[in-house]
mmCIF file of C-alpha atoms in Angstrom:
data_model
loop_
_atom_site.group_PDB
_atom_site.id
_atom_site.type_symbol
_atom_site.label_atom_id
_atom_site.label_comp_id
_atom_site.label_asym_id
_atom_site.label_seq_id
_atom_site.Cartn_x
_atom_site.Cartn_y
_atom_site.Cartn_z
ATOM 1 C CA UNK A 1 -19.200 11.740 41.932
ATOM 2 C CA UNK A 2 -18.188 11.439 45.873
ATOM 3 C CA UNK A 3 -21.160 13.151 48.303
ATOM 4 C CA UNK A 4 -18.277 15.620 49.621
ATOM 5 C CA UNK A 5 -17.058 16.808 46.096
ATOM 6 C CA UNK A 6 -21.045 16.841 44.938
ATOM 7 C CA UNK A 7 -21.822 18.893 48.107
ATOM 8 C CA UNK A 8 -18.344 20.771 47.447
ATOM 9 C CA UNK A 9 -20.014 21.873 44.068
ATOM 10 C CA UNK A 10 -23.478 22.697 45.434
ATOM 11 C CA UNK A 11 -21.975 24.949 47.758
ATOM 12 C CA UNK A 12 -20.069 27.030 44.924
ATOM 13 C CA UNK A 13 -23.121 27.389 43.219
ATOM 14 C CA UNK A 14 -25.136 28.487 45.951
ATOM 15 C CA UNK A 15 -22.260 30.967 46.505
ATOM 16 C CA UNK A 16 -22.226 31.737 43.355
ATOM 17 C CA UNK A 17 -26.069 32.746 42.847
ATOM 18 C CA UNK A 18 -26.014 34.397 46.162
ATOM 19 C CA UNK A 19 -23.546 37.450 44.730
ATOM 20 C CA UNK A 20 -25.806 38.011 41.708
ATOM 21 C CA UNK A 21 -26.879 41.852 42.154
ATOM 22 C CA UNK A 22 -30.600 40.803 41.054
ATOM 23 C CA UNK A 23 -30.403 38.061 43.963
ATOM 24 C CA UNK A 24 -29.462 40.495 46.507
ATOM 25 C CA UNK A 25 -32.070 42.865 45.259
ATOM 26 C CA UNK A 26 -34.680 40.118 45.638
ATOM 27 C CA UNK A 27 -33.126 39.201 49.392
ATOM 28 C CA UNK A 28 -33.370 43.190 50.020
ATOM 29 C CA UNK A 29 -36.775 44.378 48.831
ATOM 30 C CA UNK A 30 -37.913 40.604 50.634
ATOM 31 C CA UNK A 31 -36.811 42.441 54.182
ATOM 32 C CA UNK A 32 -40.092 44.312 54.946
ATOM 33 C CA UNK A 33 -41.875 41.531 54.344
ATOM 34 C CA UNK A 34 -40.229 38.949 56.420
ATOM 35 C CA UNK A 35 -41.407 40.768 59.027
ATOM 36 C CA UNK A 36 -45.210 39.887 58.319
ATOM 37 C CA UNK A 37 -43.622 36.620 57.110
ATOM 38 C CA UNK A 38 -42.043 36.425 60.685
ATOM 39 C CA UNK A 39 -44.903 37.125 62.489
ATOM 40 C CA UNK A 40 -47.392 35.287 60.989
ATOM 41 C CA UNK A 41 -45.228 32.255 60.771
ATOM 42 C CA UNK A 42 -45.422 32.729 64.448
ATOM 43 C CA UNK A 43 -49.376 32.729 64.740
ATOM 44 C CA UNK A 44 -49.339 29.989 62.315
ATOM 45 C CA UNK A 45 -47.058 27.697 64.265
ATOM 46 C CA UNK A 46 -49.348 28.241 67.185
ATOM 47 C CA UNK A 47 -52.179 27.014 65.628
ATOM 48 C CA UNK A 48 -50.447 24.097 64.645
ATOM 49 C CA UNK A 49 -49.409 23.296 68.722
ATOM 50 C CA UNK A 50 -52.608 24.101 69.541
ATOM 51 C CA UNK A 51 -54.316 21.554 66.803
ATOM 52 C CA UNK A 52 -52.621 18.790 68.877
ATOM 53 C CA UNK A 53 -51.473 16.819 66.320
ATOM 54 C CA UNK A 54 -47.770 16.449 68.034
ATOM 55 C CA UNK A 55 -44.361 18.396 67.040
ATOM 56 C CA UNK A 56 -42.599 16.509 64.209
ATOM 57 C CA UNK A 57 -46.771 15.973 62.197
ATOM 58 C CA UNK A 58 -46.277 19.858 62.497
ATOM 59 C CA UNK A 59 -43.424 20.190 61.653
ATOM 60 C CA UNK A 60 -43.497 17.760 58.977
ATOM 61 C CA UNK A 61 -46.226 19.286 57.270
ATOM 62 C CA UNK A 62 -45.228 22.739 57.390
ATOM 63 C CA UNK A 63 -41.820 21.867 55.236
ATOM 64 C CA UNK A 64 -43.674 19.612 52.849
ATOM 65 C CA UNK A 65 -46.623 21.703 51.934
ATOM 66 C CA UNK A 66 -45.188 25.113 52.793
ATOM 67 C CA UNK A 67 -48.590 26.917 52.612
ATOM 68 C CA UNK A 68 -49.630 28.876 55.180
ATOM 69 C CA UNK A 69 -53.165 29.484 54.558
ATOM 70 C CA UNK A 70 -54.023 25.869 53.453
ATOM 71 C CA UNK A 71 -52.683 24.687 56.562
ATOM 72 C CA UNK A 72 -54.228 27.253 59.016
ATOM 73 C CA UNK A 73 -57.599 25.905 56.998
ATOM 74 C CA UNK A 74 -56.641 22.373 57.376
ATOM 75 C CA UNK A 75 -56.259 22.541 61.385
ATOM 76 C CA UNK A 76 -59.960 22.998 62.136
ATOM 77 C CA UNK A 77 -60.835 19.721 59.942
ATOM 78 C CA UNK A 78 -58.260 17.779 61.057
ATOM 79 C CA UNK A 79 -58.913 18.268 65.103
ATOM 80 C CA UNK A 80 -62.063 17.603 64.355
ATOM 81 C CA UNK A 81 -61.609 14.382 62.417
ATOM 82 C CA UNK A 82 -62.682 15.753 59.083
ATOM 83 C CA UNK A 83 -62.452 13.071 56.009
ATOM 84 C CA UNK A 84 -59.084 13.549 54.625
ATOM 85 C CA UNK A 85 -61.006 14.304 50.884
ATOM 86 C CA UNK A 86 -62.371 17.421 52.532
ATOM 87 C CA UNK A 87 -58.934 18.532 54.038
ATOM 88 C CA UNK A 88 -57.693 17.759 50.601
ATOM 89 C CA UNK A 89 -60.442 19.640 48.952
ATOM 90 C CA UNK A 90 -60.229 22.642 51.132
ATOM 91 C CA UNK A 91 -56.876 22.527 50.042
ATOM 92 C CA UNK A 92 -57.350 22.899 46.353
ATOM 93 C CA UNK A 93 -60.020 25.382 47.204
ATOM 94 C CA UNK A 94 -57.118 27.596 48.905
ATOM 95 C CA UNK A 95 -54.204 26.710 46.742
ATOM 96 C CA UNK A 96 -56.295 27.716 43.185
ATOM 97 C CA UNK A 97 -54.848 31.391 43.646
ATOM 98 C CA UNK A 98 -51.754 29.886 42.982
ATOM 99 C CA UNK A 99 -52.336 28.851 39.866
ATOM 100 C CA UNK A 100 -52.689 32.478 38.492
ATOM 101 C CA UNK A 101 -49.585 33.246 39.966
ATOM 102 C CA UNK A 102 -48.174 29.794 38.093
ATOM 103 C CA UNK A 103 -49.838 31.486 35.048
ATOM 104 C CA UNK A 104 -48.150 35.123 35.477
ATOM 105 C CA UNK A 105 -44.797 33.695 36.025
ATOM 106 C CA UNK A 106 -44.446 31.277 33.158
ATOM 107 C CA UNK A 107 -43.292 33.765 30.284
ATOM 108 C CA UNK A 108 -39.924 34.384 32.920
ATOM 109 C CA UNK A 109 -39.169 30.717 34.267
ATOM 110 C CA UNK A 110 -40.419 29.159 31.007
ATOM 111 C CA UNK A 111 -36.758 28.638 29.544
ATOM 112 C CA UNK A 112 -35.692 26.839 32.262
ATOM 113 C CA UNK A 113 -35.735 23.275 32.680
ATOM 114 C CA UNK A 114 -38.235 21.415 33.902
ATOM 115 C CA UNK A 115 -36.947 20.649 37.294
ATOM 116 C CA UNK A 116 -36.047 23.814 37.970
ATOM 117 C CA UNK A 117 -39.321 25.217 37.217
ATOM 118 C CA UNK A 118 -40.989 22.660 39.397
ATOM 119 C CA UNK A 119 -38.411 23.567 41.970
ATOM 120 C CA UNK A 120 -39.111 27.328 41.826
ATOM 121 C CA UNK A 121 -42.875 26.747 42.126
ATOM 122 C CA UNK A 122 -42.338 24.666 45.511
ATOM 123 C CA UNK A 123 -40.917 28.294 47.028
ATOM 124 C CA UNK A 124 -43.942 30.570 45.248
ATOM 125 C CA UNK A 125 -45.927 32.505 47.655
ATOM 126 C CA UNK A 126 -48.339 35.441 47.710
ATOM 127 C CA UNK A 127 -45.349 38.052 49.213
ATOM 128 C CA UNK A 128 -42.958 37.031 46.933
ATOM 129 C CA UNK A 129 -45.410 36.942 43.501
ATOM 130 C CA UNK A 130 -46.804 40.487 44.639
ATOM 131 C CA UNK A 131 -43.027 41.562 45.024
ATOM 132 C CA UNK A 132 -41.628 40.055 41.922
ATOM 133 C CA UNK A 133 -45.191 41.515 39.515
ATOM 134 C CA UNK A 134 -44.132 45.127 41.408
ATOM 135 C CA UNK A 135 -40.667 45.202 40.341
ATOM 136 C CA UNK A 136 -40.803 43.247 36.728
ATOM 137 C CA UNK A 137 -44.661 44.000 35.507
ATOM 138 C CA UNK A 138 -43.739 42.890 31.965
ATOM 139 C CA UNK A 139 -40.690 40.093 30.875
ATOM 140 C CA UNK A 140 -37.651 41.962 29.780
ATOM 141 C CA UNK A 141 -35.203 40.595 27.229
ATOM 142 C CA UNK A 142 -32.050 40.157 29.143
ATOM 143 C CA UNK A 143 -32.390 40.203 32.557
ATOM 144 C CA UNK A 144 -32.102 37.085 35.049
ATOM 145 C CA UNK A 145 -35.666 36.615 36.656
ATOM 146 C CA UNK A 146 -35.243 33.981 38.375
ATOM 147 C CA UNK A 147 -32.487 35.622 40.450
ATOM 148 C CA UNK A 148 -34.701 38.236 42.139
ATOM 149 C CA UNK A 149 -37.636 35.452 42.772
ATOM 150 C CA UNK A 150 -35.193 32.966 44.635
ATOM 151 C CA UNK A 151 -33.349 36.042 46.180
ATOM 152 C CA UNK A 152 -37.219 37.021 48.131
ATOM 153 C CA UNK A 153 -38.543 33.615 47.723
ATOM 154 C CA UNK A 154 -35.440 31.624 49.267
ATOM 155 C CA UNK A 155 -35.714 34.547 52.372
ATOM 156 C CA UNK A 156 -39.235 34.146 52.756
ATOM 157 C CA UNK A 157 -38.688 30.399 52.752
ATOM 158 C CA UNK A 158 -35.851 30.542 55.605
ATOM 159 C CA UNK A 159 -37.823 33.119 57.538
ATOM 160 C CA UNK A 160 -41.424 31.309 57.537
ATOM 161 C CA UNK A 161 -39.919 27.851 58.103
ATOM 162 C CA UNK A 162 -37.863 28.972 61.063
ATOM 163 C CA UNK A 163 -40.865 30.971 62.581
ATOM 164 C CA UNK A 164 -43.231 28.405 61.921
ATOM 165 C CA UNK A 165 -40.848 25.671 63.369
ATOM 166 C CA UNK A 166 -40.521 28.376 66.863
ATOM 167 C CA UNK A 167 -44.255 28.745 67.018
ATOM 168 C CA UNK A 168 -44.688 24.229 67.008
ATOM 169 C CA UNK A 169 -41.863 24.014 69.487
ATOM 170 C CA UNK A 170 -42.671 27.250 71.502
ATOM 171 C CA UNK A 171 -46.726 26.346 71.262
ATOM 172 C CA UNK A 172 -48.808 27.450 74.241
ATOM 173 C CA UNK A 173 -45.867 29.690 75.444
ATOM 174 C CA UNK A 174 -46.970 32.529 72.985
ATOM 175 C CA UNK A 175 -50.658 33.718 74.161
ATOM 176 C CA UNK A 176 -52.902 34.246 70.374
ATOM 177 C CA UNK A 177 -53.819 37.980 72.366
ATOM 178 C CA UNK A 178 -50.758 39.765 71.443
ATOM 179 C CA UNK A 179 -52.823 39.983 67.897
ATOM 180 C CA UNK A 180 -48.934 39.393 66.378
ATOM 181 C CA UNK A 181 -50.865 37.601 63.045
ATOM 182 C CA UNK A 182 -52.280 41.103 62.076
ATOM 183 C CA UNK A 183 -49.094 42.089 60.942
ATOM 184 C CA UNK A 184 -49.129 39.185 58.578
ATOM 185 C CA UNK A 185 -52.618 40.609 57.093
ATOM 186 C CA UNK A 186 -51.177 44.060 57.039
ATOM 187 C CA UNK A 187 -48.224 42.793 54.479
ATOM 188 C CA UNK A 188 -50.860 40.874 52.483
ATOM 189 C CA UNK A 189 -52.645 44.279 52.856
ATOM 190 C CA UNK A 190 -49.675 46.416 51.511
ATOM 191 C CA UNK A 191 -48.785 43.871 48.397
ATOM 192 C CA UNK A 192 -52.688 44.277 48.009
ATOM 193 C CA UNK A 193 -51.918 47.873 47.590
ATOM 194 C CA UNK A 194 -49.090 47.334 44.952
ATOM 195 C CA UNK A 195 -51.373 45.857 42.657
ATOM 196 C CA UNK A 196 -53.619 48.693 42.160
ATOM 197 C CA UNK A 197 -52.216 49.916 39.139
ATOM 198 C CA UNK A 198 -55.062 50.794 37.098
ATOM 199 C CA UNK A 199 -59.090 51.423 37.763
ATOM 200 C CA UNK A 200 -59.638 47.855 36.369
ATOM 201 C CA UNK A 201 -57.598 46.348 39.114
ATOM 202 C CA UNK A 202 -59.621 48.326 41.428
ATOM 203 C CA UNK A 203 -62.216 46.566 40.666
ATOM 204 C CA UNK A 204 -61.233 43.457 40.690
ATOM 205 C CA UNK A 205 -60.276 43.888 44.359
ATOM 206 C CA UNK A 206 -63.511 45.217 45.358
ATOM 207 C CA UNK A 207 -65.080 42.943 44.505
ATOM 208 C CA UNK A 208 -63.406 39.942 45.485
ATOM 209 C CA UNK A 209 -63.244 41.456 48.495
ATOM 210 C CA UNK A 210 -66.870 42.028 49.168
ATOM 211 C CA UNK A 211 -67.349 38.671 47.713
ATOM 212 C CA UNK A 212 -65.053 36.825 49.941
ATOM 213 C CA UNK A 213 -66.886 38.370 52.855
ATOM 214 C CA UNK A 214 -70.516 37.684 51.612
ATOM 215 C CA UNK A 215 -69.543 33.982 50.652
ATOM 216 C CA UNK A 216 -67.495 33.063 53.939
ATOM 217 C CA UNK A 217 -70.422 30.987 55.045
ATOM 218 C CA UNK A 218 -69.248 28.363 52.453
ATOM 219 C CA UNK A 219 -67.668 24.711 52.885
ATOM 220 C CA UNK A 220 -64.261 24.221 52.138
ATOM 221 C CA UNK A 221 -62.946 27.492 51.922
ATOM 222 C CA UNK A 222 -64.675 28.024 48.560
ATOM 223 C CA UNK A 223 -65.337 31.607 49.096
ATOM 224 C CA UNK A 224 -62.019 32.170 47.797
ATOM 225 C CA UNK A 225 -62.676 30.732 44.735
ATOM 226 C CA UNK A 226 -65.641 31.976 44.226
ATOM 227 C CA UNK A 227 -64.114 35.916 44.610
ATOM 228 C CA UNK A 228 -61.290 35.592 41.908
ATOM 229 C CA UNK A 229 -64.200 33.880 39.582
ATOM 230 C CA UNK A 230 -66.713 37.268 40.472
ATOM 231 C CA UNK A 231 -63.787 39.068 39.596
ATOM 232 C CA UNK A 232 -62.374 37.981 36.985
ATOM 233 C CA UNK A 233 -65.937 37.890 35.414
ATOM 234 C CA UNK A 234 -66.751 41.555 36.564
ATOM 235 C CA UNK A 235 -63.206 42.585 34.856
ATOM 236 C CA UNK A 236 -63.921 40.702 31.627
ATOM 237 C CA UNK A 237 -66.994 42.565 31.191
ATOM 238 C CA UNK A 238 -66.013 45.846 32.022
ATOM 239 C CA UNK A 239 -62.502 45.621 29.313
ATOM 240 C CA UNK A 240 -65.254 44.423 26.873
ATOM 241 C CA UNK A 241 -67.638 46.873 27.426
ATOM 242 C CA UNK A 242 -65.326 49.579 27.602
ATOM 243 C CA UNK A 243 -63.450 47.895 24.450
ATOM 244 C CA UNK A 244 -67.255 48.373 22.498
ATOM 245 C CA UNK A 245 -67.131 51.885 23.999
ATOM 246 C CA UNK A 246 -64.004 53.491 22.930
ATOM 247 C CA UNK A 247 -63.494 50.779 19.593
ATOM 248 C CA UNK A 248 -60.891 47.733 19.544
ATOM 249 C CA UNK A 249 -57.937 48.062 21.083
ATOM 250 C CA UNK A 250 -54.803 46.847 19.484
ATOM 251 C CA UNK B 1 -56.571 11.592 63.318
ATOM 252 C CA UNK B 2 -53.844 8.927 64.253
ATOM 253 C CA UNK B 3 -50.758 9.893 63.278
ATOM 254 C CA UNK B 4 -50.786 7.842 59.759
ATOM 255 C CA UNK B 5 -53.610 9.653 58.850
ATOM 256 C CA UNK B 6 -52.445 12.786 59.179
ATOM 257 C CA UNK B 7 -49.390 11.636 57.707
ATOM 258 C CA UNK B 8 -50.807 10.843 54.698
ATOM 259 C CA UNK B 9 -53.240 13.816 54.657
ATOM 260 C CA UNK B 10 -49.928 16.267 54.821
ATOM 261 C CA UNK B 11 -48.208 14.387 51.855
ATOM 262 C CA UNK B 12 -51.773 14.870 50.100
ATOM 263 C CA UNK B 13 -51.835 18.601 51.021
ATOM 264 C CA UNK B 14 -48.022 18.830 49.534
ATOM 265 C CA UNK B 15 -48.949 17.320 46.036
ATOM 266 C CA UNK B 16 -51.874 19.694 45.689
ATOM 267 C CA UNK B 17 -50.232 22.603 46.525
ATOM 268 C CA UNK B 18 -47.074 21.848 44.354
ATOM 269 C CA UNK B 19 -49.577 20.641 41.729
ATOM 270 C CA UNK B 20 -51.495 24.390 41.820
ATOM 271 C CA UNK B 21 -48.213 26.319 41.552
ATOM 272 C CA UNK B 22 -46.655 24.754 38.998
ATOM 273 C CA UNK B 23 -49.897 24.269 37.320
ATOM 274 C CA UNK B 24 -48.566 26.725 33.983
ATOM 275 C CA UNK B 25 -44.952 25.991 34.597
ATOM 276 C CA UNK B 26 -45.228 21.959 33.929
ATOM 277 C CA UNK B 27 -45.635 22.154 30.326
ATOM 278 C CA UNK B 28 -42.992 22.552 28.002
ATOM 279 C CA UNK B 29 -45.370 23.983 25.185
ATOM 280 C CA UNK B 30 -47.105 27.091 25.378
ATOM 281 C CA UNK B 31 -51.020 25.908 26.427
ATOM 282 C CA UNK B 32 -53.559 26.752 24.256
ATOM 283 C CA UNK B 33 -56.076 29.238 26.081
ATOM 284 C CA UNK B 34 -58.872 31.151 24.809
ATOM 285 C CA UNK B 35 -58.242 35.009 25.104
ATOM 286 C CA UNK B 36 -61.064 35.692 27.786
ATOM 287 C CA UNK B 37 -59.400 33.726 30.153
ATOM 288 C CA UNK B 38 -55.548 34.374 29.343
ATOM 289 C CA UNK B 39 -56.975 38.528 30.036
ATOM 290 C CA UNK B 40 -59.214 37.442 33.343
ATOM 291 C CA UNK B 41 -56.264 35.625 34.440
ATOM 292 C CA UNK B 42 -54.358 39.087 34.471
ATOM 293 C CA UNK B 43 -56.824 40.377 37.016
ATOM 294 C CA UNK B 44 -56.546 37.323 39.172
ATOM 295 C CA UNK B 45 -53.639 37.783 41.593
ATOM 296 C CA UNK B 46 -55.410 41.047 42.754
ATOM 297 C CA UNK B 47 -58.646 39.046 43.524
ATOM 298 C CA UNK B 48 -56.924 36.426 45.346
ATOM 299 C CA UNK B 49 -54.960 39.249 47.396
ATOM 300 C CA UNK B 50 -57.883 40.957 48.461
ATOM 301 C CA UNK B 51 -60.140 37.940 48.824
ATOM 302 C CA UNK B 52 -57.552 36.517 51.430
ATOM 303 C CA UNK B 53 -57.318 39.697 53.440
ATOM 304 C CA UNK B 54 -60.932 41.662 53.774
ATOM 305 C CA UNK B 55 -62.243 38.559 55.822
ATOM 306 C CA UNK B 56 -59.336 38.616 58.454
ATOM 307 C CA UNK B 57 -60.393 42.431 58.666
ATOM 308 C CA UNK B 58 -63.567 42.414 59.230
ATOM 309 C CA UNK B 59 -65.016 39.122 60.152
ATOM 310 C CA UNK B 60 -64.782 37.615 63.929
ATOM 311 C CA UNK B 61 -65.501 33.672 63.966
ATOM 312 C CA UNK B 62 -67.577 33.865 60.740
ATOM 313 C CA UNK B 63 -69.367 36.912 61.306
ATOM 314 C CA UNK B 64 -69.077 39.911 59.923
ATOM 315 C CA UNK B 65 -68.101 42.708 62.862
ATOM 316 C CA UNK B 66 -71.086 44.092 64.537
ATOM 317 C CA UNK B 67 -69.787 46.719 66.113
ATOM 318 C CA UNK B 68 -67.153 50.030 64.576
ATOM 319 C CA UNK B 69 -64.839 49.593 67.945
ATOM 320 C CA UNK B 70 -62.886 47.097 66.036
ATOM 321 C CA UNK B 71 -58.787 47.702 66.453
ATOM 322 C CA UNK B 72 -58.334 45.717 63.240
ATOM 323 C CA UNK B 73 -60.718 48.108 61.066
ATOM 324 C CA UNK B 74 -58.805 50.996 62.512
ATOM 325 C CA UNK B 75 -55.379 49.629 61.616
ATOM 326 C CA UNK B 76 -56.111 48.871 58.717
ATOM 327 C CA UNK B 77 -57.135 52.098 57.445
ATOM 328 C CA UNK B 78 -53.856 53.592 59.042
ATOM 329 C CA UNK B 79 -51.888 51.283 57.031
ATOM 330 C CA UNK B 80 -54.060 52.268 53.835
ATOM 331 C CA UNK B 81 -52.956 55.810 54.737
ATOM 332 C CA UNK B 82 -50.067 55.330 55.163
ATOM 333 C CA UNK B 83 -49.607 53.355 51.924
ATOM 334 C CA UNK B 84 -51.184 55.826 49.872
ATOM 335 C CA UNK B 85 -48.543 58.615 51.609
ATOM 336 C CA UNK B 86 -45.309 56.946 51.707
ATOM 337 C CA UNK B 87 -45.682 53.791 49.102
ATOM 338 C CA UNK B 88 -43.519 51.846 52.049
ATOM 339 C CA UNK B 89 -44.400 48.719 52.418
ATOM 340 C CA UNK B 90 -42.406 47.792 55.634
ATOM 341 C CA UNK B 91 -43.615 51.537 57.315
ATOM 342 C CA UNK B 92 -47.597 50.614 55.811
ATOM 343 C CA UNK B 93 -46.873 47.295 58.269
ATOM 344 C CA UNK B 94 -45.847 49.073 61.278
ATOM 345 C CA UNK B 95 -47.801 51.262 61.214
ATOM 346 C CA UNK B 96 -50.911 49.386 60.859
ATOM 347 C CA UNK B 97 -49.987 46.787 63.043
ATOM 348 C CA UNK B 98 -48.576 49.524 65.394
ATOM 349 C CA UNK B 99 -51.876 50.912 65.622
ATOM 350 C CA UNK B 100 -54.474 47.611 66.312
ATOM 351 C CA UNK B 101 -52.043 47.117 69.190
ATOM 352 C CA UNK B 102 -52.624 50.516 70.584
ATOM 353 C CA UNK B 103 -56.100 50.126 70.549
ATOM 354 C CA UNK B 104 -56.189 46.999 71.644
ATOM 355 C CA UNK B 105 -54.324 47.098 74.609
ATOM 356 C CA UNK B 106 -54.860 50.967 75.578
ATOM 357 C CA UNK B 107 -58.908 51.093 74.629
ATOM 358 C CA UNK B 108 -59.681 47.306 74.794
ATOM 359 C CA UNK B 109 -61.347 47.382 71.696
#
């Protein structure tokens, strides 16, 4: 097949997916949160001028590994000269939360193909998994998943890379004071919000919360990982001891 | 870092981050997983939420805030309120972020 009639076709599909009504929901309920996206891409691409590790590094790395929060943690160690191992290991230690979302969204991607499922995990983020749980909590017979996910993931995507890419470029031109990142937390904050949806999940993010804060003093970023273990443990407990409490559920 | 370095520190970044996402997605079969985990793993998302945000709430360059005149604290808590109010997630960021910036730059804090 000729480049122009391959690119020919990968235009009608794009076209295509991008009039689904479950794509344009995705794109649609993905607004708000571009805006924290938008910001925070922002902040982030500041950080990355400021690490001095030149433009097209930053830029280079923010399209490869398209995660903010590993790379925010990776600056630090790699102005200072950090091992690479420990960059790489502080990135494991942030990028572990992924893997539950990995685990949450394999009953609606799993009858894909392969590629395509590799494909849609490359463009998985915390807005977009909070958005996606809120509007399909439980896999429905019927009904095209993956549509909504790339219609907020693929906006999310466009809006962080451009921001980020303005932040590199624009660099010492936008002062850190203007506080703009907080509006990234607040989103996180918000999504936070729209996973409360029982007293068990309460838990679970008080006390990752408090443990994140008492464990910050740790190497590599590990209080993260050490929060989701406390509360996953603390949640395991409490739907066992409740489960001895009120007899077996189903 | 020279350039190479960080180079090949980005492209190592990239794999494990691609790696952790598609973590459950890679297999074809369904992965054999003891229940305790497959019901923690329900509760992890949450965690991970809230153990990303609380420290860029209330911690200042690895210490936790010493002092209640914090404009993040107080944004926050509008947000929350607002949350819990209107369920909008696009007013919950405006208005939080609305408010740190009104204390910061009219009170200083």
């Amino acid at each position: 097949m000729s480049l122009r009639s391959r690119a020919a076709r990968l235009r009608a599909q794009a076209s295509a997916i991008s009039r689904r009504p479950l794509f344009r929901e995705g794109v649609r309920e993905g607004m708000p949160m571009a805006l924290g996206i938008s910001a925070w891409g922002l902040v982030a691409g500041v950080a990355m001028a400021k690490s001095g590790m030149g433009v097209p590094m930053a830029i280079f790395m923010s399209v490869i590994v398209y995660a903010g929060s590993a790379q925010i943690a990776a600056l630090p160690l790699i102005a200072a000269g950090a091992p690479i191992w420990v960059v790489w290991a502080t990135t494991l230690c942030v990028s572990l939360r992924f893997m539950a979302f990995s685990f949450h969204y394999r009953p609606y991607f799993a009858h894909l193909p392969r590629p395509q499922r590799v494909a849609l995990s490359f463009l998985m983020g915390d807005t977009n998994f909070a958005l996606f749980i809120r509007r399909f909590p439980h896999w429905e017979p019927g009904i095209a998943h993956p549509d909504y996910f790339m219609g907020s993931a693929l906006l999310t995507f466009g809006v962080w890379q451009v921001t980020i890419i303005t932040g590199i470029i624009a660099g010492h031109a936008i002062p850190a004071a203007w506080g703009l990142g907080f509006a990234g937390t607040m989103a996180l904050l918000a999504l936070t919000c729209t996973q409360l949806r029982d007293s068990t999940s309460w838990v679970a993010a008080v006390v990752a919360a408090g443990a994140a804060v008492a464990a910050y003093a740790l190497p590599l970023k590990l209080n993260i990982v050490v929060a989701i273990a406390a509360a996953v443990a603390v949640c395991v407990l409490a739907d066992h001891a409740r489960a001895a409490r009120t007899g077996p559920r189903s | 870092m020279s350039a190479l370095e960080i180079f090949v520190t980005a492209i190592g970044m990239a794999v494990i981050a691609l790696l952790c996402r598609s973590s459950f997605l890679l297999p074809n079969e369904e992965l054999p997983m003891p229940r305790w985990l497959r019901e923690g793993l329900r509760y992890a998302p949450t965690a991970a939420l809230a153990a990303v945000v609380m420290p860029e709430l209330v911690m200042t360059q690895g210490h936790l805030i010493d002092t209640w005149r914090d404009a993040r604290v107080f944004g926050a808590l509008a947000g929350l309120a607002f949350y819990a109010w209107r369920r909008s997630l696009l007013w919950t960021i405006l208005c939080g972020t609305g408010v740190m910036l009104a204390l910061r730059f009219g009170l200083g804090w």
